[in-house]
Protein backbone atom coordinates (compact mmCIF):
# COMPACT_ATOMS: atom_id res chain seq x y z
CA UNK A 1 165.92 34.44 61.49
CA UNK A 2 166.00 33.65 65.19
CA UNK A 3 166.17 29.92 64.54
CA UNK A 4 169.73 30.15 63.20
CA UNK A 5 172.66 32.26 64.29
CA UNK A 6 172.67 35.36 62.12
CA UNK A 7 176.42 35.26 61.64
CA UNK A 8 175.93 31.98 59.72
CA UNK A 9 173.68 33.63 57.15
CA UNK A 10 174.56 35.53 53.99
CA UNK A 11 173.56 38.99 55.19
CA UNK A 12 173.29 42.27 53.26
CA UNK A 13 175.47 45.25 54.13
CA UNK A 14 174.22 47.61 56.82
CA UNK A 15 173.56 50.02 53.88
CA UNK A 16 170.28 48.10 53.55
CA UNK A 17 169.14 49.35 56.97
CA UNK A 18 166.39 51.89 57.46
CA UNK A 19 168.83 54.79 57.16
CA UNK A 20 166.26 57.39 58.02
CA UNK A 21 165.97 56.00 61.54
CA UNK A 22 167.52 58.29 64.12
CA UNK A 23 170.11 56.68 66.39
CA UNK A 24 172.08 57.79 69.46
CA UNK A 25 174.72 56.01 71.56
CA UNK A 26 175.18 56.50 75.31
CA UNK A 27 178.72 55.84 76.51
CA UNK A 28 180.20 55.95 80.00
CA UNK A 29 183.63 56.71 81.35
CA UNK A 30 183.34 53.40 83.24
CA UNK A 31 180.82 50.79 84.26
CA UNK A 32 178.05 51.85 86.66
CA UNK A 33 177.95 55.53 85.69
CA UNK A 34 174.22 55.20 84.93
CA UNK A 35 174.13 54.31 81.21
CA UNK A 36 171.28 51.81 81.53
CA UNK A 37 168.99 54.13 83.49
CA UNK A 38 169.81 57.20 81.42
CA UNK A 39 169.01 55.22 78.29
CA UNK A 40 165.66 54.33 79.85
CA UNK A 41 165.04 57.97 80.76
CA UNK A 42 165.78 59.17 77.23
CA UNK A 43 163.59 56.38 75.90
CA UNK A 44 160.64 57.61 77.91
CA UNK A 45 161.40 61.26 77.08
CA UNK A 46 161.33 60.69 73.32
CA UNK A 47 158.43 58.23 73.56
CA UNK A 48 156.42 60.98 75.24
CA UNK A 49 157.32 63.22 72.29
CA UNK A 50 155.66 60.84 69.88
CA UNK A 51 158.61 58.83 68.56
CA UNK A 52 158.71 55.05 68.41
CA UNK A 53 161.87 54.31 70.38
CA UNK A 54 163.67 50.97 70.79
CA UNK A 55 166.79 50.11 72.86
CA UNK A 56 169.87 48.23 71.67
CA UNK A 57 173.04 46.93 73.29
CA UNK A 58 175.29 44.77 71.14
CA UNK A 59 176.90 42.87 73.97
CA UNK A 60 176.05 42.70 77.64
CA UNK A 61 177.94 40.85 80.35
CA UNK A 62 175.48 40.12 83.12
CA UNK A 63 174.05 37.22 85.05
CA UNK A 64 170.81 39.18 85.49
CA UNK A 65 168.86 37.92 82.49
CA UNK A 66 165.26 37.89 81.28
CA UNK A 67 163.92 34.57 79.98
CA UNK A 68 161.39 34.61 77.14
CA UNK A 69 158.58 32.00 77.15
CA UNK A 70 160.50 30.02 74.50
CA UNK A 71 163.61 29.87 76.71
CA UNK A 72 165.72 32.55 75.01
CA UNK A 73 167.59 34.97 77.30
CA UNK A 74 168.68 38.60 77.05
CA UNK A 75 169.85 41.13 79.62
CA UNK A 76 167.24 42.56 81.97
CA UNK A 77 168.60 46.03 81.25
CA UNK A 78 167.26 46.01 77.68
CA UNK A 79 163.92 44.61 78.88
CA UNK A 80 163.69 47.48 81.36
CA UNK A 81 164.54 49.95 78.59
CA UNK A 82 161.93 48.40 76.28
CA UNK A 83 159.38 48.92 79.03
CA UNK A 84 160.41 52.58 79.22
CA UNK A 85 159.79 52.74 75.44
CA UNK A 86 156.35 51.13 75.96
CA UNK A 87 157.54 48.34 73.65
CA UNK A 88 157.72 44.56 73.91
CA UNK A 89 161.22 43.12 74.47
CA UNK A 90 162.93 41.53 71.47
CA UNK A 91 166.00 39.31 71.31
CA UNK A 92 167.51 41.74 68.78
CA UNK A 93 167.72 44.38 71.52
CA UNK A 94 170.64 42.47 73.08
CA UNK A 95 172.07 40.13 70.44
CA UNK A 96 175.02 38.99 72.57
CA UNK A 97 174.65 38.12 76.24
CA UNK A 98 177.65 36.82 78.19
CA UNK A 99 176.74 35.18 81.51
CA UNK A 100 179.90 34.90 83.63
CA UNK A 101 180.64 31.49 85.08
CA UNK A 102 184.06 32.38 86.50
CA UNK A 103 186.86 34.90 86.05
CA UNK A 104 187.91 32.98 82.96
CA UNK A 105 184.76 32.05 81.04
CA UNK A 106 181.12 32.82 80.23
CA UNK A 107 178.03 31.26 78.73
CA UNK A 108 177.47 32.89 75.33
CA UNK A 109 173.92 33.62 74.15
CA UNK A 110 173.30 34.91 70.64
CA UNK A 111 169.84 36.27 69.89
CA UNK A 112 168.79 34.61 73.11
CA UNK A 113 170.00 31.11 72.22
CA UNK A 114 172.84 29.53 74.14
CA UNK A 115 175.79 28.92 71.84
CA UNK A 116 178.16 27.41 74.38
CA UNK A 117 180.77 28.33 76.96
CA UNK A 118 183.90 30.24 76.00
CA UNK A 119 186.94 31.32 77.93
CA UNK A 120 187.53 35.06 77.76
CA UNK A 121 190.62 34.67 75.59
CA UNK A 122 188.72 32.45 73.12
CA UNK A 123 185.77 34.83 72.97
CA UNK A 124 187.96 37.81 72.13
CA UNK A 125 189.73 35.77 69.48
CA UNK A 126 186.46 34.70 67.83
CA UNK A 127 184.18 37.68 68.49
CA UNK A 128 184.55 39.26 65.04
CA UNK A 129 182.33 36.50 63.63
CA UNK A 130 179.38 38.17 65.40
CA UNK A 131 179.71 41.47 63.49
CA UNK A 132 177.23 40.58 60.69
CA UNK A 133 174.62 39.36 63.15
CA UNK A 134 174.93 42.43 65.34
CA UNK A 135 174.49 44.73 62.34
CA UNK A 136 171.49 42.71 61.18
CA UNK A 137 169.91 42.91 64.65
CA UNK A 138 170.41 46.69 64.70
CA UNK A 139 168.96 46.99 61.18
CA UNK A 140 165.92 44.97 62.23
CA UNK A 141 165.20 47.44 65.04
CA UNK A 142 165.96 50.45 62.82
CA UNK A 143 163.30 49.33 60.36
CA UNK A 144 160.72 49.31 63.17
CA UNK A 145 161.63 52.53 64.99
CA UNK A 146 161.93 56.29 64.67
CA UNK A 147 164.86 56.28 67.12
CA UNK A 148 167.18 53.52 68.35
CA UNK A 149 169.00 54.28 71.62
CA UNK A 150 172.25 52.34 71.79
CA UNK A 151 173.86 51.65 75.16
CA UNK A 152 177.60 51.12 75.26
CA UNK A 153 179.43 48.84 77.71
CA UNK A 154 182.06 49.71 80.28
CA UNK A 155 184.33 52.39 78.83
CA UNK A 156 185.10 53.17 75.17
CA UNK A 157 188.71 53.85 76.19
CA UNK A 158 189.65 50.28 77.13
CA UNK A 159 192.53 50.39 74.67
CA UNK A 160 193.49 46.75 75.30
CA UNK A 161 190.04 45.57 74.10
CA UNK A 162 189.41 47.86 71.13
CA UNK A 163 190.12 45.32 68.40
CA UNK A 164 186.84 44.33 66.70
CA UNK A 165 184.86 46.52 69.12
CA UNK A 166 181.17 46.33 68.25
CA UNK A 167 179.63 47.60 71.48
CA UNK A 168 181.15 51.09 71.87
CA UNK A 169 182.75 53.46 69.38
CA UNK A 170 183.58 50.65 66.96
CA UNK A 171 179.84 50.30 66.35
CA UNK A 172 179.33 54.08 66.36
CA UNK A 173 181.98 54.42 63.64
CA UNK A 174 180.47 51.60 61.60
CA UNK A 175 177.03 53.24 61.70
CA UNK A 176 178.29 56.85 61.69
CA UNK A 177 176.30 57.44 64.86
CA UNK A 178 176.58 60.34 67.34
CA UNK A 179 177.24 59.60 71.00
CA UNK A 180 176.92 61.16 74.44
CA UNK A 181 179.59 60.53 77.10
CA UNK A 182 178.44 60.13 80.73
CA UNK A 183 180.57 60.63 83.84
CA UNK A 184 179.62 59.82 87.45
CA UNK A 185 180.55 62.72 89.74
CA UNK A 186 179.55 60.84 92.89
CA UNK A 187 182.60 58.57 92.53
CA UNK A 188 184.97 61.54 92.29
CA UNK A 189 187.32 62.48 89.49
CA UNK A 190 184.59 63.14 86.92
CA UNK A 191 186.51 65.88 85.09
CA UNK A 192 189.60 63.71 84.75
CA UNK A 193 187.56 60.68 83.65
CA UNK A 194 185.75 62.62 80.91
CA UNK A 195 188.88 64.41 79.72
CA UNK A 196 190.96 61.24 79.91
CA UNK A 197 188.43 59.18 77.96
CA UNK A 198 188.42 61.69 75.13
CA UNK A 199 192.21 61.76 75.17
CA UNK A 200 192.55 57.98 74.77
CA UNK A 201 190.20 57.46 71.83
CA UNK A 202 190.96 58.04 68.15
CA UNK A 203 190.32 61.41 66.53
CA UNK A 204 187.46 60.15 64.35
CA UNK A 205 185.86 58.54 67.41
CA UNK A 206 186.25 61.77 69.36
CA UNK A 207 184.30 63.61 66.66
CA UNK A 208 181.34 61.27 67.13
CA UNK A 209 180.96 62.26 70.79
CA UNK A 210 178.75 65.32 70.58
CA UNK A 211 178.17 66.21 74.22
CA UNK A 212 179.00 65.34 77.83
CA UNK A 213 176.67 64.45 80.71
CA UNK A 214 177.51 64.57 84.41
CA UNK A 215 175.39 62.18 86.47
CA UNK A 216 174.66 61.77 90.20
CA UNK A 217 175.47 65.31 91.35
CA UNK A 218 174.84 66.34 94.97
CA UNK A 219 174.97 69.93 96.15
CA UNK A 220 174.75 73.44 94.74
CA UNK A 221 175.18 73.51 90.94
CA UNK A 222 176.67 77.01 91.18
CA UNK A 223 179.81 75.52 92.73
CA UNK A 224 180.18 73.18 89.76
CA UNK A 225 179.66 75.70 86.98
CA UNK A 226 183.26 77.05 86.75
CA UNK A 227 184.48 73.48 86.29
CA UNK A 228 181.89 72.82 83.61
CA UNK A 229 183.01 75.82 81.57
CA UNK A 230 186.66 74.80 81.85
CA UNK A 231 185.78 71.22 80.92
CA UNK A 232 184.02 72.45 77.78
CA UNK A 233 187.07 74.49 76.81
CA UNK A 234 189.46 71.59 77.40
CA UNK A 235 187.36 68.95 75.66
CA UNK A 236 185.87 71.15 72.92
CA UNK A 237 182.51 69.56 73.76
CA UNK A 238 179.36 71.07 75.28
CA UNK A 239 177.99 69.78 78.57
CA UNK A 240 174.47 68.65 77.76
CA UNK A 241 173.44 68.78 81.39
CA UNK A 242 174.02 67.74 84.99
CA UNK A 243 171.64 65.24 86.55
CA UNK A 244 171.21 65.14 90.34
CA UNK A 245 171.55 62.03 92.44
CA UNK A 246 168.12 60.42 92.35
CA UNK A 247 166.70 57.62 94.49
CA UNK A 248 165.88 55.28 91.58
CA UNK A 249 165.55 51.82 93.08
CA UNK A 250 164.87 50.03 89.84
CA UNK A 251 166.19 46.63 88.77
CA UNK A 252 168.56 47.45 85.93
CA UNK A 253 171.54 45.45 84.70
CA UNK A 254 173.10 44.49 88.01
CA UNK A 255 170.73 45.97 90.59
CA UNK A 256 173.44 48.56 91.34
CA UNK A 257 170.86 51.30 91.75
CA UNK A 258 169.29 49.52 94.69
CA UNK A 259 172.68 48.82 96.24
CA UNK A 260 173.66 52.48 96.02
CA UNK A 261 170.55 53.56 97.88
CA UNK A 262 170.49 50.79 100.44
CA UNK A 263 167.19 49.25 99.44
CA UNK A 264 165.58 46.59 97.31
CA UNK A 265 164.60 47.32 93.69
CA UNK A 266 161.04 48.35 92.99
CA UNK A 267 159.06 45.45 91.60
CA UNK A 268 155.66 46.69 90.48
CA UNK A 269 154.97 48.07 87.00
CA UNK A 270 153.35 51.13 88.54
CA UNK A 271 156.48 51.95 90.56
CA UNK A 272 158.70 51.45 87.52
CA UNK A 273 156.49 53.77 85.50
CA UNK A 274 157.02 56.46 88.10
CA UNK A 275 160.78 55.99 87.77
CA UNK A 276 160.69 56.36 83.96
CA UNK A 277 158.54 59.46 84.21
CA UNK A 278 160.74 61.01 86.89
CA UNK A 279 163.86 60.37 84.82
CA UNK A 280 162.29 61.90 81.73
CA UNK A 281 161.07 64.91 83.72
CA UNK A 282 164.54 65.48 85.21
CA UNK A 283 166.24 65.21 81.82
CA UNK A 284 163.80 67.64 80.26
CA UNK A 285 164.52 70.05 83.10
CA UNK A 286 168.32 69.71 83.28
CA UNK A 287 169.37 69.07 79.68
CA UNK A 288 169.88 71.54 76.86
CA UNK A 289 166.94 70.13 74.94
CA UNK A 290 167.60 72.16 71.80
CA UNK A 291 171.08 70.64 71.60
CA UNK A 292 169.81 67.12 72.32
CA UNK A 293 167.12 67.40 69.66
CA UNK A 294 169.65 68.67 67.11
CA UNK A 295 172.01 65.75 67.82
CA UNK A 296 169.18 63.26 67.41
CA UNK A 297 167.81 64.85 64.24
CA UNK A 298 171.29 65.08 62.71
CA UNK A 299 171.83 61.36 63.29
CA UNK A 300 169.61 60.28 60.39
CA UNK A 301 171.54 62.55 58.01
CA UNK A 302 174.84 61.16 59.33
CA UNK A 303 173.71 57.58 58.81
CA UNK A 304 172.86 58.19 55.18
CA UNK A 305 176.02 60.20 54.43
CA UNK A 306 178.78 58.75 52.24
CA UNK A 307 181.02 58.24 55.26
CA UNK A 308 178.70 55.58 56.66
CA UNK A 309 179.92 52.09 55.66
């Protein structure tokens, strides 16, 4: 299957997927809110609980790639997440990789193989041809896992780019998959960014977002709590939890974690393991775990419901 682009094959409908596999999408109000690392933390958390977890990101734009021995390339973020799952990286974890060459164009890799160079306008015109291959890649992982954690890209409220969206809520709708929405409080404006994101998406997309997460909090949580309650009332969504700012110098998608903390990324496997464990510990401590478990368990039922395509 990897020898030929999947979108060139006669593929079955996503109905043929392992529908009993749980699945959960992590979305952000913008880039760099912590989606990659939070996906890794949840991966380790559920791996520790005995589930076979695999990561997935339909499309990643990054020049920070991992090269397989056979020359294929995928984003380093999904390789890092696979490591958090205690799994080997697979090309299906990041079926589309766009490596920017300039403001106008990128190298396009599909299932790790370079397909050519496209200008942004040409890619967005042609991108719908990748839908079957992306669904097939997801199905391949779903057949191997108890839980697939799906990372979104940028913001789901980029209303100028929503046509043929297969990386954010377009994919969540197609797979009838629940999602969590993450906001970065350290940048300021987290309440407005969460509320505004929910206000810009479609009603059926809004229903798929089951809970909110606030990331990178500094200070006394008691000062934040009145805002959390008001946010829940305005958005009609529960806040799953608030994660503190953590010194996690790990090499994720763009090494932004290291830049934020003024140091170089950790390089040894032992140090990375400590990061995954610390993330999982913090999530277990700060999240409403009963709510998280319910969302995850409900996802298999949602996927097999008549509303799933």
